[in-house]
Amino acid sequence: MASQTSAYGGSWYEATMAAGQSRGKLTVDLDVDVCIVGAGLAGLTAAREIVRRGWSVVVLEARRIAWNASGRNTGFVLPGFAADPETIIERVGLEQAKALWALSEMGFNYVRDMSREWRNVEYSEHGWLNVSKVDNEAELAKRAELLARDFGASVEFWPADRVQGVLKSPLYFGAVHYPKGFTIHTLNYAHELAAAAEAAGARIFEETPAIEIDPEGVRKRIVTPAGRVRAAHVVLAGNVHLARAMPRVAHTLLPISTYVITTAPLGPQLREAIAFPGAVSDTELADNHYRVVDGDRLMWSGGSTAWQGNPERAIKPLVADIKRAYPQLGEVKVDYAWAGTLGNTVHRMPQVGPLSAGCWIVSGFGGHGLNTSAMGGELIARAIVEDDQTWRQFLPFELVWAGGPFGRAAVQAYYWYYRQNELVQSRLARKRRLKGEIAGQRAAADTPQANTKT
């Protein structure tokens, strides 16, 4: 098992990443146009896009580039947001929901275009299947129709027999298929993005936490352990880890830790069980998302908690989930286990826009961050340099206090309830399917006897 105390938590991504450049700490005082706090995907995208427009940029990262959620997720790149389309429509109306969806696709296209250009990213465009564990094909078909009709999304409904043709699991029924969805090596993508930002003129400092931020005045002041930055604009592109420097922002996010494992090589039996070459999700929340990597390994995520737990303790329940979905795989050994902590907003939509004059936020991407972090970084760059007002599309999703410890307890209770209810409903759906199959077999067996008597 890889070391979980390493820079990237001992993940499969860390073990397989291309050689990544390490960057030094800030040890001097600097004066720039824009200071970005956080070198995750949103901060790095903003840095690249701002410096390409001719402004000077410094990025401060408390640890390593993409060390947390940006470099530890399952690598699914999809359009949309963590909030489902129906919820967004209810909140802002259909026309604005369509405009927001278009912005999410802008981020999707940004990551796709960069991933195709950068050879180390391991870009793989094989689609995404969002599979149901209950027999709700009418509901799935309706969602696919809504997305295609109202949002112009490339999406299609798959009935259960088509799903069973590529996912040999007793759990699954119908699915919604996104044929343009793709996967990437997220850590390699982050390092390529950082290199591109630096090539354009940005300066990135690692192991440099912002311990104090004064956002007032014409020139903002950001204090680090060994140097200070003065800037006309400061961009907060961090997560729940901003609590020390900007508690106001951190308190609007629910810290959700998700656990990921990658198995030892499973051989040809893996492709026999999972013939779909893309990404798969079998839930609306955090359990489970998976894909095949390295040809015969299975990357599998789930088991979310409202606190940061030990990834090794998540191995057993995640392996149990694999066995439940694919019993034919037999004993499954795990080579890598890691965790990443993301920030969920109460409304499950990103936080994009100004907190005050010259102080910007781009955060709260939840479990749908690869496209939306790119979108957010691009929107912030446009807003700062060009006074573009597109960020106003997110005004209905204001900063909302996440409830502190009580909010985390409520979310954890909901996750537990959701998991148990999903298990029960899945079990009942399989029983109904089995009864239907038995009834069909009996009817088929009785038919020849009836014809003989006639």
Coordinates of C-alpha atoms in Angstrom, one line a residue:
M1 CA 0.0 0.0 0.0
A2 CA 1.4 3.4 -1.0
S3 CA 2.2 5.9 1.8
Q4 CA -0.8 8.1 2.8
T5 CA 1.5 10.7 4.3
S6 CA 3.0 11.6 1.0
A7 CA 2.2 14.9 -0.9
Y8 CA -0.8 13.4 -2.6
G9 CA -2.0 10.8 -0.1
G10 CA -0.5 7.8 -1.7
S11 CA -3.0 7.8 -4.6
W12 CA -2.8 5.9 -7.8
Y13 CA -2.5 9.3 -9.5
E14 CA 0.6 10.0 -7.5
A15 CA 2.1 6.6 -8.3
T16 CA 1.5 7.1 -12.1
M17 CA 2.0 10.9 -12.5
A18 CA 4.5 12.3 -14.9
A19 CA 7.5 13.9 -13.2
G20 CA 6.0 17.0 -11.5
Q21 CA 8.1 20.1 -10.9
S22 CA 8.2 21.2 -7.2
R23 CA 8.1 25.0 -6.6
G24 CA 9.7 27.0 -3.8
K25 CA 8.2 29.0 -1.0
L26 CA 7.6 32.7 -1.2
T27 CA 10.5 34.4 0.7
V28 CA 10.2 38.0 -0.5
D29 CA 7.6 40.7 -0.7
L30 CA 5.9 41.1 -4.1
D31 CA 3.6 43.6 -5.7
V32 CA 1.3 42.3 -8.5
D33 CA -2.0 42.9 -10.2
V34 CA -3.7 39.7 -8.9
C35 CA -2.9 37.3 -6.0
I36 CA -4.6 33.9 -6.2
V37 CA -4.9 31.9 -3.0
G38 CA -5.1 28.2 -3.8
A39 CA -3.4 26.2 -6.6
G40 CA -6.2 23.8 -7.2
L41 CA -7.8 23.6 -10.7
A42 CA -9.9 26.8 -10.3
G43 CA -7.0 28.9 -9.1
L44 CA -4.6 27.5 -11.7
T45 CA -7.2 28.2 -14.5
A46 CA -7.8 31.7 -13.3
A47 CA -4.0 32.3 -13.1
R48 CA -3.5 31.1 -16.7
E49 CA -6.3 33.1 -18.1
I50 CA -5.5 36.3 -16.2
V51 CA -1.8 36.3 -17.1
R52 CA -2.6 35.5 -20.8
R53 CA -4.6 38.7 -20.8
G54 CA -1.4 40.6 -19.8
W55 CA -1.8 41.1 -16.0
S56 CA 0.8 40.0 -13.4
V57 CA -0.2 37.0 -11.2
V58 CA 1.1 35.3 -8.1
V59 CA -0.4 32.0 -6.9
L60 CA 0.0 31.0 -3.2
E61 CA -0.5 27.3 -2.3
A62 CA -0.3 26.1 1.3
R63 CA 0.9 22.7 0.3
R64 CA 1.4 21.3 -3.2
I65 CA -0.4 22.0 -6.5
A66 CA -3.7 20.1 -6.6
W67 CA -2.8 18.2 -3.4
N68 CA -6.4 17.8 -2.3
A69 CA -9.7 17.4 -4.1
S70 CA -8.4 18.7 -7.5
G71 CA -5.8 15.9 -7.7
R72 CA -7.6 13.1 -5.9
N73 CA -11.0 12.7 -7.6
T74 CA -12.0 9.9 -10.0
G75 CA -11.3 12.1 -13.1
F76 CA -14.8 12.3 -14.5
V77 CA -15.3 15.3 -16.8
L78 CA -19.0 16.1 -17.4
P79 CA -21.3 19.0 -18.1
G80 CA -23.7 20.3 -15.5
F81 CA -23.4 20.9 -11.8
A82 CA -23.6 19.0 -8.5
A83 CA -27.2 20.3 -8.2
D84 CA -29.6 18.5 -10.6
P85 CA -31.2 20.3 -13.5
E86 CA -34.7 20.1 -12.1
T87 CA -33.6 21.8 -8.8
I88 CA -31.8 24.6 -10.7
I89 CA -34.9 25.2 -12.9
E90 CA -37.1 25.5 -9.8
R91 CA -34.7 28.1 -8.3
V92 CA -34.0 30.3 -11.3
G93 CA -36.4 29.4 -14.0
L94 CA -35.7 27.6 -17.3
E95 CA -34.1 30.3 -19.3
Q96 CA -31.4 31.1 -16.6
A97 CA -31.0 27.4 -16.0
K98 CA -30.2 27.0 -19.7
A99 CA -27.6 29.8 -19.5
L100 CA -26.0 28.2 -16.5
W101 CA -25.8 24.8 -18.3
A102 CA -24.1 26.5 -21.2
L103 CA -21.5 27.9 -18.8
S104 CA -20.9 24.4 -17.4
E105 CA -20.4 23.2 -21.0
M106 CA -17.9 26.0 -21.5
G107 CA -15.9 24.6 -18.6
F108 CA -16.3 21.1 -20.0
N109 CA -15.0 22.2 -23.4
Y110 CA -12.0 24.0 -21.8
V111 CA -10.8 20.9 -20.0
R112 CA -11.4 18.7 -23.1
D113 CA -9.4 21.1 -25.3
M114 CA -6.5 21.4 -22.9
S115 CA -6.5 17.6 -22.3
R116 CA -6.3 16.8 -26.0
E117 CA -3.4 19.2 -26.3
W118 CA -1.3 18.0 -23.3
R119 CA 0.1 14.5 -23.8
N120 CA 0.5 13.5 -20.2
V121 CA -3.2 14.0 -19.2
E122 CA -4.3 10.5 -20.5
Y123 CA -7.5 11.9 -22.0
S124 CA -10.1 9.1 -22.6
E125 CA -13.4 10.0 -24.3
H126 CA -15.6 7.0 -23.8
G127 CA -18.7 8.5 -22.2
W128 CA -20.4 8.4 -18.8
L129 CA -23.2 6.0 -17.7
N130 CA -25.3 7.2 -14.8
V131 CA -26.9 3.9 -13.8
S132 CA -30.0 3.3 -11.7
K133 CA -30.3 0.5 -9.1
V134 CA -34.1 0.6 -9.2
D135 CA -36.5 0.1 -12.0
N136 CA -37.4 3.7 -12.9
E137 CA -36.9 3.8 -16.6
A138 CA -39.7 6.3 -17.2
E139 CA -38.1 8.8 -14.9
L140 CA -34.7 8.3 -16.6
A141 CA -36.1 8.7 -20.0
K142 CA -37.9 11.9 -18.9
R143 CA -34.6 13.3 -17.5
A144 CA -32.7 12.4 -20.7
E145 CA -35.5 14.1 -22.8
L146 CA -35.4 17.2 -20.6
L147 CA -31.6 17.5 -21.0
A148 CA -31.7 17.0 -24.7
R149 CA -34.7 19.2 -25.4
D150 CA -34.2 22.1 -23.0
F151 CA -30.5 22.2 -22.6
G152 CA -29.3 20.8 -25.9
A153 CA -27.2 18.2 -24.1
S154 CA -25.7 15.2 -25.8
V155 CA -27.5 12.5 -23.8
E156 CA -29.6 9.4 -24.3
F157 CA -31.6 7.0 -22.3
W158 CA -30.4 3.3 -22.0
P159 CA -32.9 0.6 -21.1
A160 CA -31.9 -2.1 -18.7
D161 CA -31.1 -4.7 -21.3
R162 CA -28.6 -2.4 -23.0
V163 CA -27.0 -1.6 -19.6
Q164 CA -26.7 -5.3 -18.8
G165 CA -24.9 -5.8 -22.1
V166 CA -21.9 -3.7 -20.9
L167 CA -22.2 -3.9 -17.1
K168 CA -22.6 -7.5 -16.0
S169 CA -24.0 -6.6 -12.6
P170 CA -27.2 -7.9 -10.8
L171 CA -27.7 -4.4 -9.3
Y172 CA -28.4 -2.4 -12.4
F173 CA -31.5 -1.3 -14.4
G174 CA -31.7 1.6 -16.8
A175 CA -29.2 4.5 -17.2
V176 CA -28.7 7.9 -18.7
H177 CA -25.7 7.9 -21.1
Y178 CA -23.5 11.0 -21.8
P179 CA -21.5 9.9 -24.9
K180 CA -19.2 12.9 -24.8
G181 CA -18.2 12.5 -21.2
F182 CA -14.5 11.7 -20.7
T183 CA -11.9 10.9 -18.0
I184 CA -8.5 12.3 -17.3
H185 CA -5.5 11.8 -15.1
T186 CA -6.4 14.8 -12.8
L187 CA -3.0 15.2 -11.2
N188 CA -1.2 15.3 -14.5
Y189 CA -3.8 17.8 -15.8
A190 CA -3.2 20.0 -12.8
H191 CA 0.6 20.0 -13.4
E192 CA 0.2 20.7 -17.1
L193 CA -2.1 23.6 -16.2
A194 CA 0.4 25.0 -13.7
A195 CA 3.2 24.7 -16.3
A196 CA 1.1 26.5 -18.9
A197 CA 0.3 29.3 -16.4
E198 CA 4.0 29.7 -15.6
A199 CA 4.9 29.7 -19.3
A200 CA 2.5 32.6 -19.8
G201 CA 4.2 34.5 -16.9
A202 CA 2.5 33.5 -13.7
R203 CA 4.5 32.8 -10.5
I204 CA 3.4 29.9 -8.3
F205 CA 4.7 29.3 -4.8
E206 CA 4.1 26.1 -2.9
E207 CA 4.3 25.4 0.8
T208 CA 3.2 29.0 1.2
P209 CA 0.0 29.4 3.2
A210 CA -1.9 32.7 3.4
I211 CA -2.1 33.2 7.1
E212 CA -3.7 36.6 7.0
I213 CA -5.7 38.4 4.2
D214 CA -6.6 42.1 4.4
P215 CA -9.1 42.6 1.5
E216 CA -9.8 46.3 2.2
G217 CA -8.3 49.2 0.4
V218 CA -7.1 49.7 -3.1
R219 CA -4.1 47.3 -2.6
K220 CA -5.0 44.1 -0.8
R221 CA -2.5 42.6 1.6
I222 CA -1.8 38.9 1.9
V223 CA 0.6 37.7 4.6
T224 CA 2.5 34.4 4.4
P225 CA 5.1 33.0 6.8
A226 CA 8.1 34.5 5.0
G227 CA 6.8 37.1 2.6
R228 CA 3.9 39.4 1.8
V229 CA 2.0 40.1 -1.4
R230 CA 0.3 43.4 -2.3
A231 CA -2.3 43.1 -5.1
A232 CA -5.1 45.1 -6.7
H233 CA -7.2 41.9 -6.7
V234 CA -7.2 38.8 -4.5
V235 CA -8.9 35.6 -5.7
L236 CA -9.9 33.0 -3.0
A237 CA -9.7 29.7 -4.9
G238 CA -9.3 27.5 -1.9
N239 CA -11.7 25.1 -0.2
V240 CA -12.5 24.5 3.5
H241 CA -8.8 24.9 4.1
L242 CA -9.2 28.7 3.9
A243 CA -10.6 28.7 7.5
R244 CA -7.5 30.3 9.0
A245 CA -7.2 33.2 6.6
M246 CA -10.8 33.7 5.6
P247 CA -13.2 31.9 8.0
R248 CA -16.2 33.7 6.5
V249 CA -15.7 31.8 3.3
A250 CA -14.8 28.4 4.9
H251 CA -17.9 28.5 7.0
T252 CA -20.1 28.5 4.0
L253 CA -18.8 25.1 2.9
L254 CA -19.5 21.6 4.2
P255 CA -16.3 19.6 4.3
I256 CA -17.1 16.2 2.7
S257 CA -14.4 13.6 2.5
T258 CA -14.6 11.0 -0.2
Y259 CA -12.6 7.7 -0.3
V260 CA -11.1 6.2 -3.4
I261 CA -9.4 2.8 -4.0
T262 CA -7.6 1.3 -6.9
T263 CA -7.4 -2.4 -7.0
A264 CA -4.5 -4.7 -7.9
P265 CA -4.6 -5.9 -11.5
L266 CA -7.7 -8.1 -12.0
G267 CA -6.9 -9.6 -15.4
P268 CA -9.3 -10.4 -18.3
Q269 CA -12.3 -11.0 -15.9
L270 CA -12.5 -7.3 -15.2
R271 CA -13.3 -6.5 -18.9
E272 CA -15.7 -9.4 -19.0
A273 CA -17.6 -7.9 -16.1
I274 CA -17.3 -4.2 -17.1
A275 CA -17.3 -3.9 -20.9
F276 CA -18.2 -0.2 -20.8
P277 CA -14.9 1.7 -21.4
G278 CA -15.9 4.9 -19.8
A279 CA -17.0 6.3 -16.4
V280 CA -19.8 4.8 -14.4
S281 CA -21.9 6.2 -11.5
D282 CA -24.6 4.2 -9.8
T283 CA -25.9 6.9 -7.4
E284 CA -27.0 10.5 -7.2
L285 CA -24.6 11.2 -4.3
A286 CA -21.2 9.9 -3.5
D287 CA -21.5 6.1 -3.7
N288 CA -20.3 4.7 -6.1
H289 CA -18.3 6.1 -9.0
Y290 CA -15.8 3.9 -10.9
R291 CA -13.8 3.3 -14.0
V292 CA -11.1 0.9 -15.3
V293 CA -7.5 2.2 -15.3
D294 CA -4.2 0.7 -16.4
G295 CA -6.2 -1.8 -18.5
D296 CA -7.2 -4.2 -15.7
R297 CA -7.4 -2.2 -12.4
L298 CA -10.6 -0.8 -11.0
M299 CA -10.7 2.7 -9.5
W300 CA -13.7 2.9 -7.2
S301 CA -14.9 5.8 -5.0
G302 CA -17.5 6.2 -2.3
G303 CA -18.1 6.1 1.4
S304 CA -18.3 9.9 1.9
T305 CA -18.2 11.3 5.4
A306 CA -18.6 14.8 6.9
W307 CA -15.2 14.4 8.6
Q308 CA -11.8 13.3 7.4
G309 CA -11.3 9.6 8.1
N310 CA -8.5 7.1 7.6
P311 CA -8.6 5.8 4.0
E312 CA -7.5 2.4 5.1
R313 CA -10.7 2.0 7.1
A314 CA -12.7 2.7 3.9
I315 CA -11.1 -0.2 2.0
K316 CA -13.3 -3.0 3.5
P317 CA -16.7 -1.2 2.8
L318 CA -15.6 -0.2 -0.7
V319 CA -14.5 -3.7 -1.6
A320 CA -17.8 -4.9 -0.2
D321 CA -19.5 -2.5 -2.7
I322 CA -17.5 -3.9 -5.5
K323 CA -18.4 -7.5 -4.6
R324 CA -22.1 -6.5 -4.3
A325 CA -22.0 -5.0 -7.8
Y326 CA -19.7 -7.6 -9.5
P327 CA -19.6 -10.8 -7.5
Q328 CA -17.9 -12.6 -10.4
L329 CA -14.7 -10.7 -9.7
G330 CA -14.1 -12.8 -6.6
E331 CA -11.5 -11.7 -4.1
V332 CA -10.3 -8.1 -4.8
K333 CA -7.0 -6.8 -3.5
V334 CA -6.4 -3.1 -3.2
D335 CA -3.1 -1.4 -4.0
Y336 CA -4.0 2.2 -3.4
A337 CA -6.4 3.9 -1.0
W338 CA -6.7 7.7 -0.5
A339 CA -9.1 10.4 0.5
G340 CA -9.9 13.9 -0.7
T341 CA -11.9 16.6 1.1
L342 CA -14.2 18.8 -1.0
G343 CA -16.4 21.7 -0.1
N344 CA -20.1 21.4 -0.6
T345 CA -22.3 24.5 -0.6
V346 CA -25.8 24.2 0.9
H347 CA -27.4 24.7 -2.6
R348 CA -24.8 22.5 -4.3
M349 CA -23.8 25.3 -6.8
P350 CA -20.4 27.0 -7.1
Q351 CA -19.5 30.2 -5.5
V352 CA -18.3 32.6 -8.2
G353 CA -18.1 36.3 -8.0
P354 CA -16.9 39.2 -5.8
L355 CA -17.0 39.3 -2.0
S356 CA -16.1 42.9 -2.0
A357 CA -14.4 45.4 -4.3
G358 CA -11.3 43.6 -5.6
C359 CA -11.8 40.4 -3.5
W360 CA -13.2 37.5 -5.5
I361 CA -14.2 33.9 -4.7
V362 CA -14.2 30.8 -6.9
S363 CA -15.0 27.8 -4.8
G364 CA -17.7 25.3 -3.7
F365 CA -17.6 22.9 -6.6
G366 CA -18.8 19.9 -4.6
G367 CA -18.5 16.6 -6.3
H368 CA -18.7 18.0 -9.8
G369 CA -15.6 20.1 -10.0
L370 CA -13.6 19.3 -13.1
N371 CA -15.7 21.3 -15.5
T372 CA -17.0 23.9 -13.1
S373 CA -13.6 24.8 -11.7
A374 CA -12.4 25.5 -15.3
M375 CA -15.6 27.5 -15.8
G376 CA -15.1 29.4 -12.6
G377 CA -11.5 30.3 -13.3
E378 CA -12.4 31.6 -16.7
L379 CA -15.3 33.7 -15.5
I380 CA -13.1 35.3 -12.7
A381 CA -10.4 36.1 -15.2
R382 CA -12.9 37.8 -17.5
A383 CA -14.4 39.7 -14.6
I384 CA -11.1 41.0 -13.3
V385 CA -9.5 41.9 -16.6
E386 CA -12.4 42.7 -18.9
D387 CA -15.1 43.7 -16.4
D388 CA -17.2 40.9 -17.8
Q389 CA -20.4 40.4 -15.8
T390 CA -21.2 36.8 -16.6
W391 CA -20.5 35.9 -13.0
R392 CA -23.8 37.5 -12.1
Q393 CA -25.5 34.3 -13.4
F394 CA -24.5 32.9 -10.0
L395 CA -26.0 35.6 -7.8
P396 CA -29.1 33.5 -6.9
F397 CA -26.6 31.1 -5.2
E398 CA -25.3 33.3 -2.5
L399 CA -23.0 32.4 0.3
V400 CA -25.0 30.6 2.9
W401 CA -23.7 29.5 6.3
A402 CA -23.3 25.7 6.3
G403 CA -24.3 25.2 9.9
G404 CA -21.0 24.5 11.4
P405 CA -20.8 21.2 13.4
F406 CA -24.6 20.9 13.4
G407 CA -24.6 21.2 9.6
R408 CA -22.0 18.5 9.2
A409 CA -23.9 16.2 11.6
A410 CA -27.1 16.7 9.6
V411 CA -25.3 16.0 6.3
Q412 CA -23.8 12.8 7.8
A413 CA -27.1 11.6 9.0
Y414 CA -28.6 12.2 5.6
Y415 CA -25.8 10.3 3.9
W416 CA -26.4 7.4 6.3
Y417 CA -30.1 7.5 5.6
Y418 CA -29.6 7.7 1.9
R419 CA -27.3 4.8 1.8
Q420 CA -29.6 2.5 3.8
N421 CA -32.6 3.6 1.9
E422 CA -30.8 3.0 -1.4
L423 CA -29.8 -0.5 -0.3
V424 CA -33.4 -1.4 0.7
Q425 CA -34.9 0.0 -2.5
S426 CA -32.2 -1.8 -4.6
R427 CA -32.9 -5.1 -2.9
L428 CA -36.7 -4.7 -3.4
A429 CA -36.2 -3.9 -7.1
R430 CA -34.1 -7.0 -7.6
K431 CA -36.7 -9.2 -5.9
R432 CA -39.4 -7.8 -8.2
R433 CA -37.2 -8.4 -11.2
L434 CA -36.5 -12.0 -10.1
K435 CA -40.2 -12.6 -9.6
G436 CA -41.0 -11.3 -13.0
E437 CA -38.3 -13.5 -14.6
I438 CA -39.6 -16.6 -12.8
A439 CA -43.2 -15.8 -13.8
G440 CA -42.1 -15.4 -17.4
Q441 CA -40.2 -18.7 -17.4
R442 CA -43.3 -20.5 -16.0
A443 CA -45.5 -18.9 -18.6
A444 CA -43.1 -20.0 -21.3
A445 CA -42.9 -23.5 -19.9
D446 CA -46.7 -23.8 -19.8
T447 CA -47.3 -22.7 -23.3
P448 CA -46.2 -25.9 -25.1
Q449 CA -48.4 -28.0 -22.8
A450 CA -51.4 -25.9 -23.6
N451 CA -50.7 -26.3 -27.3
T452 CA -50.4 -30.1 -27.0
K453 CA -53.7 -30.4 -25.2
T454 CA -55.4 -28.3 -28.0

